[in-house]
Amino acid sequence: MNGTVALDVREVSKTYATVRAVDNLSFRVHQGEIFGLLGPNGAGKTTTIRMALDIIKPNAGEISVLGGPMTEEKKSRIGYLPEERGLYDDMTLLDTLLFLGQLKGLSRQTARQRAETYLREVELWDAHDRKIEALSQGMNQKAQFVAGTMHEPELLIVDEPFSGLDPVNTRIIKDLLLRMRDQGTAIVMSTHQMHRVEEMCERILLIDRGKQVLYGPLDDVRTRFATNTVAVDLTGPLDEVPGVERLTPHNGGYHMTLKEGVQPEVLLRTLVNMPEVTVQRFERVQASLEDIFVQVVGREVAWDDEVEPT
Amino acid sequence: MRRAWLVATTTYRQRVRSGTFLLLTFGIPVLMVIAGAIPFIMERRAELPRVGYVDETDQFAPLEAITVDDEMLHLVSYAEVGAAAQAFAGGDIDGYLVIPKDYFEGGRPAFHGERSPGRDLRIGLSQFMREALLPEAPGWQRARLGNPSEVMFASTATGERVAPGPGLIFRIATPAFLALVFVFTVMTTTDQMGSAVVQEKEQRAMEMVITSLSPRELVTGKVLGMTLLTLTQIGVWLLGAAAGLTLALFGALRLEDLTIPWFAVLWAVLLGIPGYFLYAVLAAGLGIIAGDKQQARQLAGMLGFLGMSPLFFMGLIIDNLDGVLGVGLTLFPMTAPVIALFRMLLTEVPTWQLGAGLAVLIATLAASIWFVARVFRAAMLMYGQALRPRDILRALRQS
């Protein structure tokens, strides 16, 4: 990540009739980072993305894209993979990519070269002359990813990029996203797959009912919401451990929930000093983002595919 | 504009290759040409028949044969109709001509046969009667008497020269023909345009495309693409119709006789182009408002009906060509192209009316593009949903 701000959303709100879909939301995305935009059903993620892309207008606030307001010229420097997938059914894959690539400002020749390169990379070149309607869901998904990235954008917004993909194709798309990040692309990834965010994102924005819930570096968020549980692998007899409120066997080891006021260092010292016990692993159990969210908003939420008001 | 043109050419290429388009576009002209060629081919293949005749005036010189276009027409004279009929029944002749007693008072000769005489036989019978009436006259005189008094009108006001016959019909019919082509084109376009736009929504491609270009560029591109498609279709059909007509009227229509009413053609272009785009843009707007292809076709059908509506007023307008209805519909943008051309057919339409109609049409087109681009923005992501009137109002307010 470098310091250049690719997307700057400031105090943005959007209301549909009587529904406040986005409420005073602010965040920044920098070049060379993958930024996680998270939230449950109807949280306002897609509305936020659509406002950032100038598809819909906010009622209040300002959005700066690549250094200023959105212009027609800037559209060629932005890539987008919408959650609502769709390409022209009766066009061939290559023709579709040539059309969308040229719309993004590529020459026909460059679009042709890039289409071939990217299709080979996602293992779709063999299907380049097939009609879109003849592609499987996974192939269609990869085709759409190529369409959104073949012009090598400076800002890429991907909405649920892994939905409908098998593990092999998930790996292909994930590697491509990481490579783009390393090359300096600012990536906004909206997803409900928390483990993907934990794997790939440096910073996150968690929203609920249009409002900001958590915002900042993922490590900071985790530290703020660190649990009082440690994971321990050890050998030797273990009946009762001072300072531990609950002892739960877990994957061949234990999860130990500490009593209030007991620090993990104290427990480690205690374990090390116990005769006949050898500590092989000792680490603080990090709260999952889902747990953190529940902790913050105080309720359980549905994290499946969201449906936004339009 | 580059991106709008890219949308236009892609839309064109995508649709021009479809089987339905190719079948419809080239199938109809082929049928037209075949229909036009059938009588021509049959005529060319048939030999001149052996014909009898009964001269009840006793004024025609007896002839046994004449030469028509290097072919012999054999003639057999009969004293009375009964004898000719008997010879026809016995198969001696292929038909017989009866020249009635009152021929010189206006009575019409009658040809009796199984089928109506073809073009060559008609020419032959006409030539026979001239030769039999004036057997001593030189050939050039008899030939000229075949068409002695066709008058060409030379206007002292405009210098225009108008020949009678098919050429004159062509001149009179041109505005009506252009108006009908306009109506047909509008109906075809509105139907196809609605489907093309709603397809963007149905196939969920809109959200991706719209992040690459503005709604106005997308609408412009779609309209241009569908215009090119319609022009291709109409062009092929017109060529087919022209070929079929030429074959059907082979020999009757001489190019030098054709008089093109340039004034009407000029106004057909001036009013027709913005008029066409007005319908195309509105059809695009209806396409984006519609929830699915079926609804798009219904809405497009209503718009196409509006395009055809001037034809329903023709009776009222003909009764009073310069009345309020005629002038009003000439100024109304949705009807101006058709009504102006039809009025030109029958009366002299003041230039100010045509100019005012054009100005209103262009202003309406500009307003429509503005309106449709805004509705487009509001409706483009409403997959599978139609836009309600209050949504349209909100979209306009927010813009």
XYZ file of C-alpha atoms in Angstrom:
709
model
C 0.000 0.000 0.000
C 1.268 3.475 -0.803
C -0.097 6.795 0.396
C -1.999 7.741 -2.754
C -5.723 7.787 -2.131
C -7.646 6.124 -4.950
C -11.117 6.428 -3.454
C -12.179 8.950 -0.857
C -15.755 8.747 0.409
C -16.734 11.580 2.739
C -19.911 11.708 4.808
C -22.003 10.132 2.077
C -25.679 9.336 2.541
C -28.296 7.820 0.273
C -32.015 7.475 0.871
C -34.462 5.423 -1.210
C -37.964 6.707 -0.543
C -38.112 6.216 3.232
C -35.186 3.806 3.521
C -31.827 5.261 4.515
C -29.548 2.853 2.666
C -26.283 4.627 3.472
C -25.905 6.958 6.426
C -23.010 9.386 6.697
C -20.356 6.930 5.571
C -16.677 7.873 5.223
C -13.654 5.823 4.204
C -10.531 5.907 2.069
C -8.907 3.316 -0.148
C -5.232 3.592 -1.115
C -3.328 2.421 -4.158
C -1.763 -0.999 -3.630
C -4.158 -2.286 -0.965
C -7.104 -4.636 -0.851
C -9.810 -2.961 1.156
C -12.588 -5.100 2.559
C -16.097 -3.710 2.476
C -18.149 -5.900 4.746
C -21.659 -6.057 5.991
C -24.675 -8.319 6.245
C -27.783 -8.330 4.052
C -28.995 -4.863 3.115
C -26.123 -3.181 4.911
C -25.628 -0.742 2.024
C -22.475 -2.191 0.455
C -23.745 -2.314 -3.109
C -25.328 1.122 -2.811
C -21.992 2.469 -1.600
C -20.186 0.840 -4.532
C -22.705 2.179 -7.029
C -22.309 5.680 -5.649
C -18.519 5.388 -5.855
C -18.901 4.400 -9.500
C -21.336 7.240 -10.204
C -24.059 4.792 -11.202
C -26.339 6.407 -8.633
C -25.988 9.795 -6.989
C -25.698 10.291 -3.210
C -28.140 12.591 -1.447
C -25.332 14.070 0.593
C -21.549 13.910 0.923
C -18.673 13.840 -1.527
C -16.866 11.103 -3.368
C -13.441 11.578 -4.858
C -12.204 8.973 -7.320
C -8.563 8.902 -8.470
C -7.986 12.408 -7.210
C -11.245 14.175 -7.944
C -14.859 13.870 -8.975
C -15.804 11.040 -11.333
C -15.482 11.956 -15.017
C -16.145 10.025 -18.210
C -12.388 9.832 -18.813
C -11.811 8.231 -15.403
C -14.223 5.406 -16.180
C -11.465 3.883 -18.314
C -9.177 3.755 -15.253
C -11.673 1.898 -13.097
C -12.621 -1.757 -13.176
C -15.808 -3.254 -11.788
C -17.075 -6.736 -11.198
C -20.711 -6.320 -10.133
C -22.548 -8.764 -7.944
C -25.288 -8.969 -10.591
C -23.327 -10.958 -13.159
C -24.271 -10.722 -16.783
C -22.818 -10.520 -20.272
C -24.418 -10.628 -23.704
C -25.698 -14.193 -24.112
C -25.614 -14.241 -27.907
C -22.102 -12.827 -28.320
C -18.962 -14.938 -28.299
C -16.640 -14.622 -25.343
C -13.900 -12.968 -27.408
C -16.294 -10.488 -29.069
C -17.676 -9.576 -25.655
C -14.204 -8.887 -24.288
C -13.225 -6.896 -27.395
C -16.336 -4.756 -26.980
C -15.913 -4.156 -23.241
C -12.146 -3.650 -23.589
C -12.623 -1.043 -26.295
C -15.265 0.700 -24.192
C -12.532 1.061 -21.583
C -10.338 2.836 -24.100
C -8.185 -0.028 -25.399
C -7.481 -0.224 -29.115
C -8.979 -3.242 -30.838
C -5.536 -4.765 -31.260
C -4.559 -4.250 -27.619
C -7.943 -5.534 -26.454
C -7.383 -8.657 -28.561
C -3.911 -9.232 -27.086
C -5.053 -8.604 -23.511
C -8.127 -10.802 -23.931
C -5.954 -13.686 -25.082
C -3.411 -13.184 -22.299
C -6.016 -12.973 -19.554
C -8.173 -15.776 -20.928
C -5.142 -18.044 -21.004
C -4.346 -17.027 -17.455
C -7.801 -17.980 -16.180
C -7.786 -21.106 -18.376
C -10.620 -19.944 -20.629
C -8.864 -19.412 -23.952
C -10.222 -22.672 -25.347
C -13.730 -21.220 -24.977
C -12.970 -17.851 -26.621
C -15.189 -18.503 -29.640
C -18.070 -19.944 -27.623
C -21.190 -17.915 -27.022
C -21.620 -16.586 -23.506
C -24.838 -18.570 -23.101
C -22.831 -21.765 -23.618
C -20.450 -21.058 -20.729
C -20.857 -22.640 -17.318
C -21.481 -20.444 -14.275
C -17.857 -20.651 -13.191
C -16.586 -19.867 -16.707
C -18.989 -16.951 -16.916
C -17.721 -15.681 -13.604
C -14.112 -15.799 -14.780
C -15.048 -14.180 -18.098
C -16.654 -11.350 -16.200
C -13.550 -10.970 -14.071
C -11.409 -10.694 -17.206
C -13.835 -8.129 -18.647
C -13.493 -6.021 -15.509
C -9.713 -6.177 -15.277
C -8.260 -6.542 -18.786
C -7.791 -2.773 -19.128
C -5.556 -2.926 -16.022
C -7.424 -0.382 -13.915
C -5.976 1.784 -11.169
C -9.046 1.218 -9.019
C -10.848 -2.126 -9.062
C -14.126 -2.740 -7.278
C -15.178 -6.366 -6.959
C -18.500 -7.376 -5.458
C -18.478 -10.971 -4.229
C -15.663 -12.036 -6.579
C -15.585 -15.652 -5.398
C -19.249 -16.544 -5.430
C -19.977 -19.523 -7.647
C -16.328 -20.511 -8.028
C -14.827 -23.883 -7.186
C -11.619 -24.011 -5.095
C -9.326 -24.165 -8.144
C -10.898 -21.132 -9.805
C -11.081 -19.328 -6.471
C -7.337 -19.735 -6.210
C -6.822 -18.372 -9.748
C -8.907 -15.250 -9.063
C -7.359 -14.743 -5.644
C -3.832 -14.888 -7.101
C -4.794 -12.402 -9.802
C -6.202 -9.991 -7.231
C -3.079 -10.261 -5.085
C -0.884 -9.659 -8.122
C -2.887 -6.589 -9.093
C -2.544 -5.290 -5.560
C 1.233 -5.823 -5.702
C 1.310 -3.879 -8.972
C -0.306 -0.919 -7.235
C -4.013 -1.317 -8.001
C -6.406 -0.164 -5.299
C -8.939 -2.947 -4.788
C -12.236 -2.653 -2.973
C -13.558 -6.112 -2.221
C -17.112 -6.419 -1.053
C -17.869 -9.844 0.282
C -19.598 -11.738 2.993
C -16.899 -14.432 3.001
C -15.104 -13.373 6.188
C -12.222 -15.796 5.820
C -11.381 -14.267 2.412
C -11.226 -10.851 4.013
C -9.041 -12.158 6.792
C -6.735 -13.721 4.200
C -6.491 -10.868 1.748
C -7.412 -7.466 3.174
C -5.162 -5.027 4.956
C -7.959 -2.705 6.027
C -11.704 -3.073 6.344
C -14.925 -1.161 6.695
C -17.720 -3.020 8.415
C -21.133 -1.481 7.888
C -24.589 -2.289 9.180
C -27.865 -0.650 8.135
C -25.903 1.912 6.154
C -23.756 3.022 9.077
C -20.101 2.517 9.838
C -19.506 -0.115 12.520
C -15.770 -0.720 12.280
C -13.121 0.917 10.138
C -9.379 0.539 10.037
C -6.477 -1.915 9.666
C -7.593 -5.494 10.185
C -4.869 -6.170 12.763
C -5.960 -3.164 14.819
C -9.547 -4.320 14.724
C -8.554 -7.764 15.874
C -6.370 -6.398 18.643
C -9.213 -4.191 19.851
C -11.496 -7.162 19.996
C -8.995 -9.741 21.125
C -10.512 -12.594 23.114
C -9.469 -13.777 26.568
C -8.922 -17.253 25.196
C -5.621 -18.879 24.319
C -4.918 -21.957 22.228
C -2.409 -24.311 23.776
C -0.798 -27.513 22.517
C 1.089 -29.403 25.186
C 2.097 -32.818 26.420
C 1.672 -34.069 29.947
C -1.140 -34.447 32.439
C -3.493 -31.492 32.882
C -6.340 -31.464 35.389
C -6.721 -27.962 36.655
C -4.852 -24.803 35.654
C -4.761 -21.750 37.893
C -6.222 -18.627 36.276
C -8.237 -20.598 33.709
C -11.979 -20.403 33.906
C -12.788 -22.982 31.237
C -10.689 -25.678 29.611
C -11.959 -26.994 26.276
C -10.241 -29.717 24.220
C -9.678 -28.405 20.680
C -7.931 -30.079 17.721
C -5.729 -32.217 19.935
C -4.895 -29.293 22.205
C -6.905 -26.968 24.405
C -8.695 -23.659 24.307
C -8.288 -22.002 27.693
C -10.603 -19.163 28.673
C -8.871 -16.942 31.199
C -10.430 -15.654 34.391
C -11.073 -11.943 34.442
C -7.904 -9.968 35.081
C -5.559 -12.829 34.197
C -3.099 -11.992 31.419
C -1.947 -14.644 28.902
C 1.717 -14.111 29.954
C 0.835 -15.180 33.471
C -0.828 -18.335 32.198
C 2.160 -19.139 29.992
C 4.484 -18.766 32.949
C 2.244 -21.034 35.000
C 2.188 -23.714 32.323
C 5.929 -23.613 31.768
C 6.521 -24.044 35.475
C 4.253 -27.049 35.760
C 6.225 -30.337 36.135
C 5.754 -32.968 33.434
C 4.144 -30.441 31.093
C 5.809 -29.349 27.862
C 4.238 -26.438 25.974
C 4.452 -26.878 22.224
C 2.239 -24.000 21.077
C 0.766 -21.051 22.904
C -1.153 -18.286 21.114
C -3.992 -15.928 21.731
C -7.171 -16.966 19.938
C -8.241 -14.155 17.611
C -11.898 -13.332 17.333
C -13.425 -13.920 13.917
C -14.778 -10.880 12.119
C -18.202 -12.399 12.438
C -17.805 -12.634 16.215
C -16.507 -9.080 16.318
C -19.494 -7.871 14.351
C -21.935 -9.604 16.687
C -20.082 -8.138 19.622
C -20.278 -4.621 18.178
C -23.864 -4.521 16.949
C -25.195 -6.771 19.684
C -27.182 -9.119 17.459
C -26.831 -12.068 15.107
C -27.044 -11.198 11.405
C -27.468 -13.046 8.122
C -24.279 -12.955 6.070
C -25.558 -14.538 2.904
C -26.053 -12.764 -0.435
C -27.577 -9.417 0.099
C -30.419 -7.773 -1.751
C -30.156 -4.051 -1.991
C -33.054 -1.670 -2.393
C -32.803 0.080 -5.768
C -18.928 9.759 -29.433
C -16.320 7.049 -30.058
C -17.898 4.870 -27.386
C -21.426 5.544 -28.649
C -20.277 4.499 -32.124
C -18.699 1.355 -30.652
C -22.037 0.489 -29.011
C -23.762 1.180 -32.333
C -21.488 -1.051 -34.417
C -21.529 -3.830 -31.821
C -25.331 -3.698 -31.575
C -25.503 -3.775 -35.375
C -23.100 -6.689 -35.783
C -24.743 -8.629 -32.978
C -28.219 -8.370 -34.499
C -27.411 -8.415 -38.211
C -26.015 -11.942 -37.851
C -29.111 -13.342 -36.193
C -31.028 -15.925 -38.184
C -34.365 -14.162 -37.749
C -32.980 -10.913 -39.126
C -31.359 -12.569 -42.136
C -34.460 -14.595 -42.935
C -36.774 -11.612 -42.637
C -34.478 -9.187 -44.448
C -33.583 -11.324 -47.432
C -36.602 -13.624 -47.551
C -39.150 -10.887 -48.278
C -37.230 -9.296 -51.201
C -36.644 -12.713 -52.741
C -40.409 -13.263 -52.647
C -40.937 -9.806 -54.184
C -38.547 -10.535 -57.034
C -40.086 -13.938 -57.645
C -43.581 -12.413 -57.652
C -42.470 -9.757 -60.119
C -40.620 -12.210 -62.330
C -43.368 -14.835 -62.700
C -45.487 -13.013 -65.323
C -42.368 -11.846 -67.113
C -40.916 -15.347 -67.305
C -44.232 -16.869 -68.365
C -44.682 -14.186 -71.016
C -41.228 -14.724 -72.433
C -41.677 -18.459 -72.638
C -45.076 -18.356 -74.336
C -45.145 -18.260 -78.133
C -47.618 -15.991 -79.861
C -50.879 -17.880 -80.279
C -52.882 -18.383 -83.448
C -55.714 -15.894 -83.225
C -58.993 -15.560 -85.091
C -60.912 -12.341 -85.612
C -64.425 -11.268 -86.590
C -64.737 -7.856 -88.215
C -68.364 -6.786 -87.783
C -67.614 -3.302 -89.211
C -66.295 -4.601 -92.526
C -63.790 -1.759 -92.476
C -60.618 -3.726 -91.647
C -58.366 -5.060 -94.361
C -57.890 -8.842 -94.188
C -54.506 -9.893 -92.814
C -53.144 -13.416 -92.311
C -50.062 -12.609 -90.271
C -48.102 -9.742 -88.833
C -44.651 -9.559 -87.263
C -44.422 -8.592 -83.609
C -40.867 -8.237 -82.210
C -39.515 -10.719 -84.766
C -42.284 -13.202 -84.038
C -45.193 -14.034 -86.295
C -48.757 -13.526 -85.119
C -50.978 -15.718 -87.271
C -54.505 -14.429 -87.883
C -57.594 -16.144 -89.253
C -60.601 -14.124 -90.391
C -64.113 -15.379 -89.607
C -67.326 -13.952 -90.990
C -69.286 -14.355 -87.807
C -68.779 -14.978 -84.135
C -70.294 -18.479 -84.220
C -67.722 -19.697 -86.703
C -64.877 -18.252 -84.674
C -66.271 -19.853 -81.518
C -66.527 -23.224 -83.255
C -62.936 -22.979 -84.512
C -61.815 -22.095 -80.984
C -63.748 -25.046 -79.562
C -62.167 -27.324 -82.170
C -58.697 -26.130 -81.246
C -57.932 -24.476 -84.595
C -57.224 -21.152 -82.906
C -56.121 -20.115 -79.388
C -58.636 -17.275 -79.111
C -60.514 -14.775 -81.225
C -61.038 -11.045 -81.389
C -64.477 -9.592 -82.087
C -64.502 -6.039 -83.486
C -68.065 -4.819 -82.839
C -70.259 -2.932 -85.300
C -70.181 0.190 -83.152
C -66.384 0.174 -83.001
C -66.148 3.578 -84.656
C -68.719 4.990 -82.217
C -66.618 3.853 -79.243
C -67.485 0.165 -79.021
C -64.729 -2.006 -77.542
C -63.253 -5.022 -79.276
C -63.429 -8.193 -77.161
C -60.878 -10.995 -77.006
C -62.368 -14.415 -76.305
C -60.047 -17.039 -74.916
C -59.162 -19.160 -71.921
C -56.756 -16.611 -70.530
C -56.354 -12.876 -70.684
C -54.042 -11.908 -73.539
C -50.471 -11.291 -72.393
C -48.399 -8.209 -73.061
C -46.994 -9.362 -76.434
C -50.394 -10.477 -77.713
C -51.959 -7.134 -76.693
C -49.216 -5.320 -78.617
C -49.789 -7.680 -81.542
C -53.577 -7.144 -81.596
C -53.126 -3.363 -81.375
C -50.608 -3.500 -84.226
C -52.925 -5.740 -86.298
C -55.801 -3.262 -85.954
C -53.627 -0.321 -87.042
C -52.290 -2.234 -90.027
C -55.742 -3.542 -90.963
C -57.296 -0.081 -90.670
C -54.584 1.673 -92.645
C -53.107 -0.973 -94.937
C -51.688 1.625 -97.322
C -50.045 3.841 -94.694
C -46.226 3.600 -94.247
C -44.941 1.650 -91.249
C -43.541 4.692 -89.393
C -46.936 6.390 -89.571
C -48.749 3.367 -88.221
C -46.128 3.025 -85.466
C -46.561 6.648 -84.382
C -50.312 6.257 -84.408
C -49.828 3.665 -81.669
C -49.259 6.552 -79.267
C -50.023 9.791 -81.103
C -50.822 12.296 -78.352
C -48.969 11.633 -75.101
C -48.544 15.127 -73.716
C -45.707 16.112 -71.425
C -46.464 18.920 -69.009
C -43.732 21.564 -68.857
C -44.310 23.934 -65.953
C -43.638 27.562 -66.831
C -43.291 28.281 -63.104
C -40.688 25.695 -62.117
C -39.376 24.391 -65.423
C -40.321 20.906 -64.235
C -41.301 18.452 -66.961
C -43.835 15.785 -66.124
C -44.563 12.894 -68.450
C -47.918 11.119 -68.313
C -48.345 7.402 -67.577
C -46.229 5.543 -65.035
C -43.890 8.526 -64.684
C -46.725 10.766 -63.572
C -48.058 8.129 -61.214
C -44.566 7.871 -59.797
C -44.480 11.600 -59.210
C -47.837 11.666 -57.448
C -47.242 8.535 -55.468
C -43.766 9.421 -54.216
C -44.824 11.459 -51.135
C -47.365 8.814 -50.189
C -44.775 6.093 -50.682
C -42.193 7.938 -48.577
C -44.777 8.480 -45.831
C -45.640 4.788 -45.810
C -41.954 3.836 -45.712
C -41.628 6.146 -42.707
C -44.560 4.509 -40.914
C -43.240 1.047 -41.652
C -39.723 1.962 -40.562
C -40.988 3.467 -37.307
C -43.029 0.373 -36.530
C -40.075 -1.924 -37.219
C -37.663 0.199 -35.208
C -39.825 0.700 -32.143
C -40.332 -3.031 -31.859
C -36.646 -3.905 -32.254
C -35.392 -1.013 -30.154
C -37.512 -1.906 -27.135
C -36.257 -5.485 -27.254
C -32.633 -4.412 -27.691
C -32.683 -2.139 -24.659
C -34.597 -4.407 -22.324
C -32.136 -7.147 -23.279
C -29.399 -5.131 -21.564
C -31.422 -5.322 -18.372
C -32.505 -8.929 -18.777
C -28.957 -10.163 -19.412
C -27.628 -8.119 -16.483
C -24.977 -6.540 -18.710
C -26.097 -3.015 -17.937
C -24.223 -2.508 -14.691
C -20.910 -3.448 -16.283
C -21.448 -1.381 -19.413
C -22.685 1.695 -17.624
C -19.425 2.004 -15.667
C -17.660 2.469 -18.993
C -19.832 5.111 -20.626
C -22.615 7.558 -19.837
C -26.321 6.692 -20.157
C -26.538 9.231 -22.971
C -23.726 7.496 -24.894
C -25.411 4.141 -24.368
C -28.798 5.429 -25.575
C -27.173 7.174 -28.550
C -25.229 4.050 -29.452
C -28.275 1.808 -29.220
C -30.365 4.202 -31.324
C -27.643 4.503 -33.982
C -27.084 0.750 -34.090
C -30.764 -0.002 -34.471
C -31.054 2.764 -37.082
C -28.295 1.163 -39.138
C -30.031 -2.174 -38.760
C -33.393 -0.792 -39.835
C -31.842 1.067 -42.767
C -30.179 -2.150 -43.880
C -33.472 -4.004 -43.691
C -35.529 -1.295 -45.383
C -32.793 -0.800 -48.006
C -32.778 -4.479 -48.922
C -36.579 -4.515 -49.027
C -36.682 -1.419 -51.261
C -34.146 -2.957 -53.621
C -36.245 -6.117 -53.717
C -39.418 -4.111 -54.328
C -37.705 -2.095 -57.080
C -36.428 -5.260 -58.747
C -39.840 -6.928 -58.493
C -41.628 -3.834 -59.812
C -39.190 -3.467 -62.686
C -39.754 -7.054 -63.711
C -43.522 -6.787 -63.332
C -43.718 -3.551 -65.333
C -40.985 -4.523 -67.767
C -41.233 -2.235 -70.744
C -43.991 -0.044 -69.369
C -41.726 2.139 -67.268
C -38.989 4.142 -68.938
C -36.444 5.837 -66.703
C -36.594 9.042 -68.719
C -40.307 9.212 -67.907
C -39.706 9.219 -64.156
C -40.227 12.607 -62.596
C -38.900 12.864 -59.075
C -40.646 15.491 -56.911
C -37.497 16.821 -55.264
C -39.395 19.215 -52.997
C -41.276 16.346 -51.383
C -38.116 14.231 -51.187
C -36.255 17.097 -49.500
C -38.952 17.501 -46.840
C -39.221 13.758 -46.453
C -35.533 13.758 -45.492
C -35.703 16.897 -43.328
C -38.744 15.727 -41.373
C -38.162 11.997 -41.651
C -34.690 11.834 -40.059
C -35.473 13.694 -36.804
C -38.916 12.088 -36.820
C -37.371 8.654 -37.022
C -34.869 9.406 -34.245
C -37.660 10.759 -32.064
C -39.483 7.425 -32.260
C -36.231 5.491 -31.800
C -35.241 7.450 -28.684
C -38.715 7.103 -27.179
C -38.667 3.384 -27.956
C -35.320 3.118 -26.145
C -36.902 4.917 -23.193
C -39.843 2.541 -23.151
C -37.428 -0.391 -23.412
C -35.618 0.691 -20.250
C -38.866 1.363 -18.414
C -40.157 -2.113 -19.248
C -39.525 -4.985 -16.899
C -39.074 -7.672 -19.535
C -39.069 -8.280 -23.281
C -42.782 -8.977 -23.465
C -43.661 -5.716 -21.758
C -41.141 -3.891 -23.954
C -42.902 -5.219 -27.054
C -46.293 -4.131 -25.726
C -45.045 -0.624 -25.030
C -43.254 -0.503 -28.388
C -46.473 -1.625 -30.062
C -48.282 1.352 -28.550
C -45.599 3.694 -29.829
C -45.698 2.064 -33.256
C -49.464 2.528 -33.251
C -48.907 6.227 -32.597
C -46.541 6.282 -35.578
C -49.258 4.746 -37.728
C -52.025 6.982 -36.366
C -51.721 9.704 -39.063
C -53.165 7.204 -41.532
C -56.403 7.138 -39.509
C -56.838 10.876 -39.914
C -56.393 10.866 -43.671
C -60.113 10.903 -44.442
C -60.711 13.954 -42.250
C -57.643 15.738 -43.584
C -58.486 15.115 -47.229
C -61.889 16.763 -46.640
C -60.160 19.936 -45.536
C -56.495 19.883 -46.478
C -55.660 23.266 -44.966
C -57.970 22.936 -41.966
C -57.012 23.041 -38.304
C -56.516 19.273 -38.077
C -54.244 19.112 -41.127
C -52.118 22.063 -40.058
C -52.111 20.961 -36.404
C -50.897 17.464 -37.214
C -48.261 18.937 -39.540
C -46.902 20.848 -36.549
C -47.265 17.968 -34.050
C -43.870 16.199 -33.884
C -45.170 12.624 -33.764
C -47.282 13.038 -36.921
C -45.432 15.793 -38.814
C -43.419 13.611 -41.237
C -46.375 11.556 -42.454
C -49.059 14.253 -42.490
C -46.816 16.803 -44.233
C -45.987 14.339 -46.991
C -49.594 13.268 -47.489
C -50.742 16.871 -47.655
C -48.020 17.561 -50.242
C -49.581 14.834 -52.329
C -52.820 16.765 -52.677
C -52.102 20.433 -52.032
C -49.347 22.978 -51.798
C -48.231 23.050 -48.161
C -46.889 26.496 -47.135
C -43.168 26.396 -46.395
C -43.669 28.102 -43.007
C -45.791 25.167 -41.866
C -43.113 22.695 -42.901
C -40.375 24.804 -41.264
C -42.366 25.208 -38.039
C -43.107 21.482 -37.971
C -39.386 20.769 -38.373
C -38.439 23.202 -35.576
C -40.946 21.663 -33.145
C -39.755 18.192 -34.109
C -36.090 18.979 -33.439
C -36.915 20.637 -30.100
C -38.984 17.610 -29.069
C -36.174 15.258 -30.080
C -33.663 17.182 -27.939
C -36.048 17.126 -24.960
C -36.668 13.406 -25.466
C -32.954 12.589 -25.424
C -32.581 14.543 -22.171
C -35.617 12.846 -20.650
C -34.725 9.315 -21.738
C -31.095 9.620 -20.528
C -32.398 10.474 -17.042
C -34.998 7.753 -16.986
C -32.295 5.393 -18.205
C -30.145 6.156 -15.168
C -33.064 5.491 -12.818
C -34.276 2.304 -14.458
C -31.167 0.573 -15.727
C -30.515 -1.421 -12.574
C -34.099 -2.392 -11.868
C -33.646 -5.922 -13.115
C -36.932 -7.570 -13.981
C -38.921 -4.584 -12.718
C -40.850 -1.979 -14.652
C -40.436 1.683 -13.755
C -43.560 3.199 -12.190
C -44.662 6.749 -13.041
C -43.624 8.008 -9.600
C -40.148 6.490 -10.129
C -39.900 8.418 -13.386
C -40.901 11.642 -11.653
C -38.370 11.026 -8.901
C -35.639 10.359 -11.466
C -36.397 13.642 -13.187
C -36.468 15.522 -9.882
C -33.154 14.063 -8.755
C -31.488 14.899 -12.039
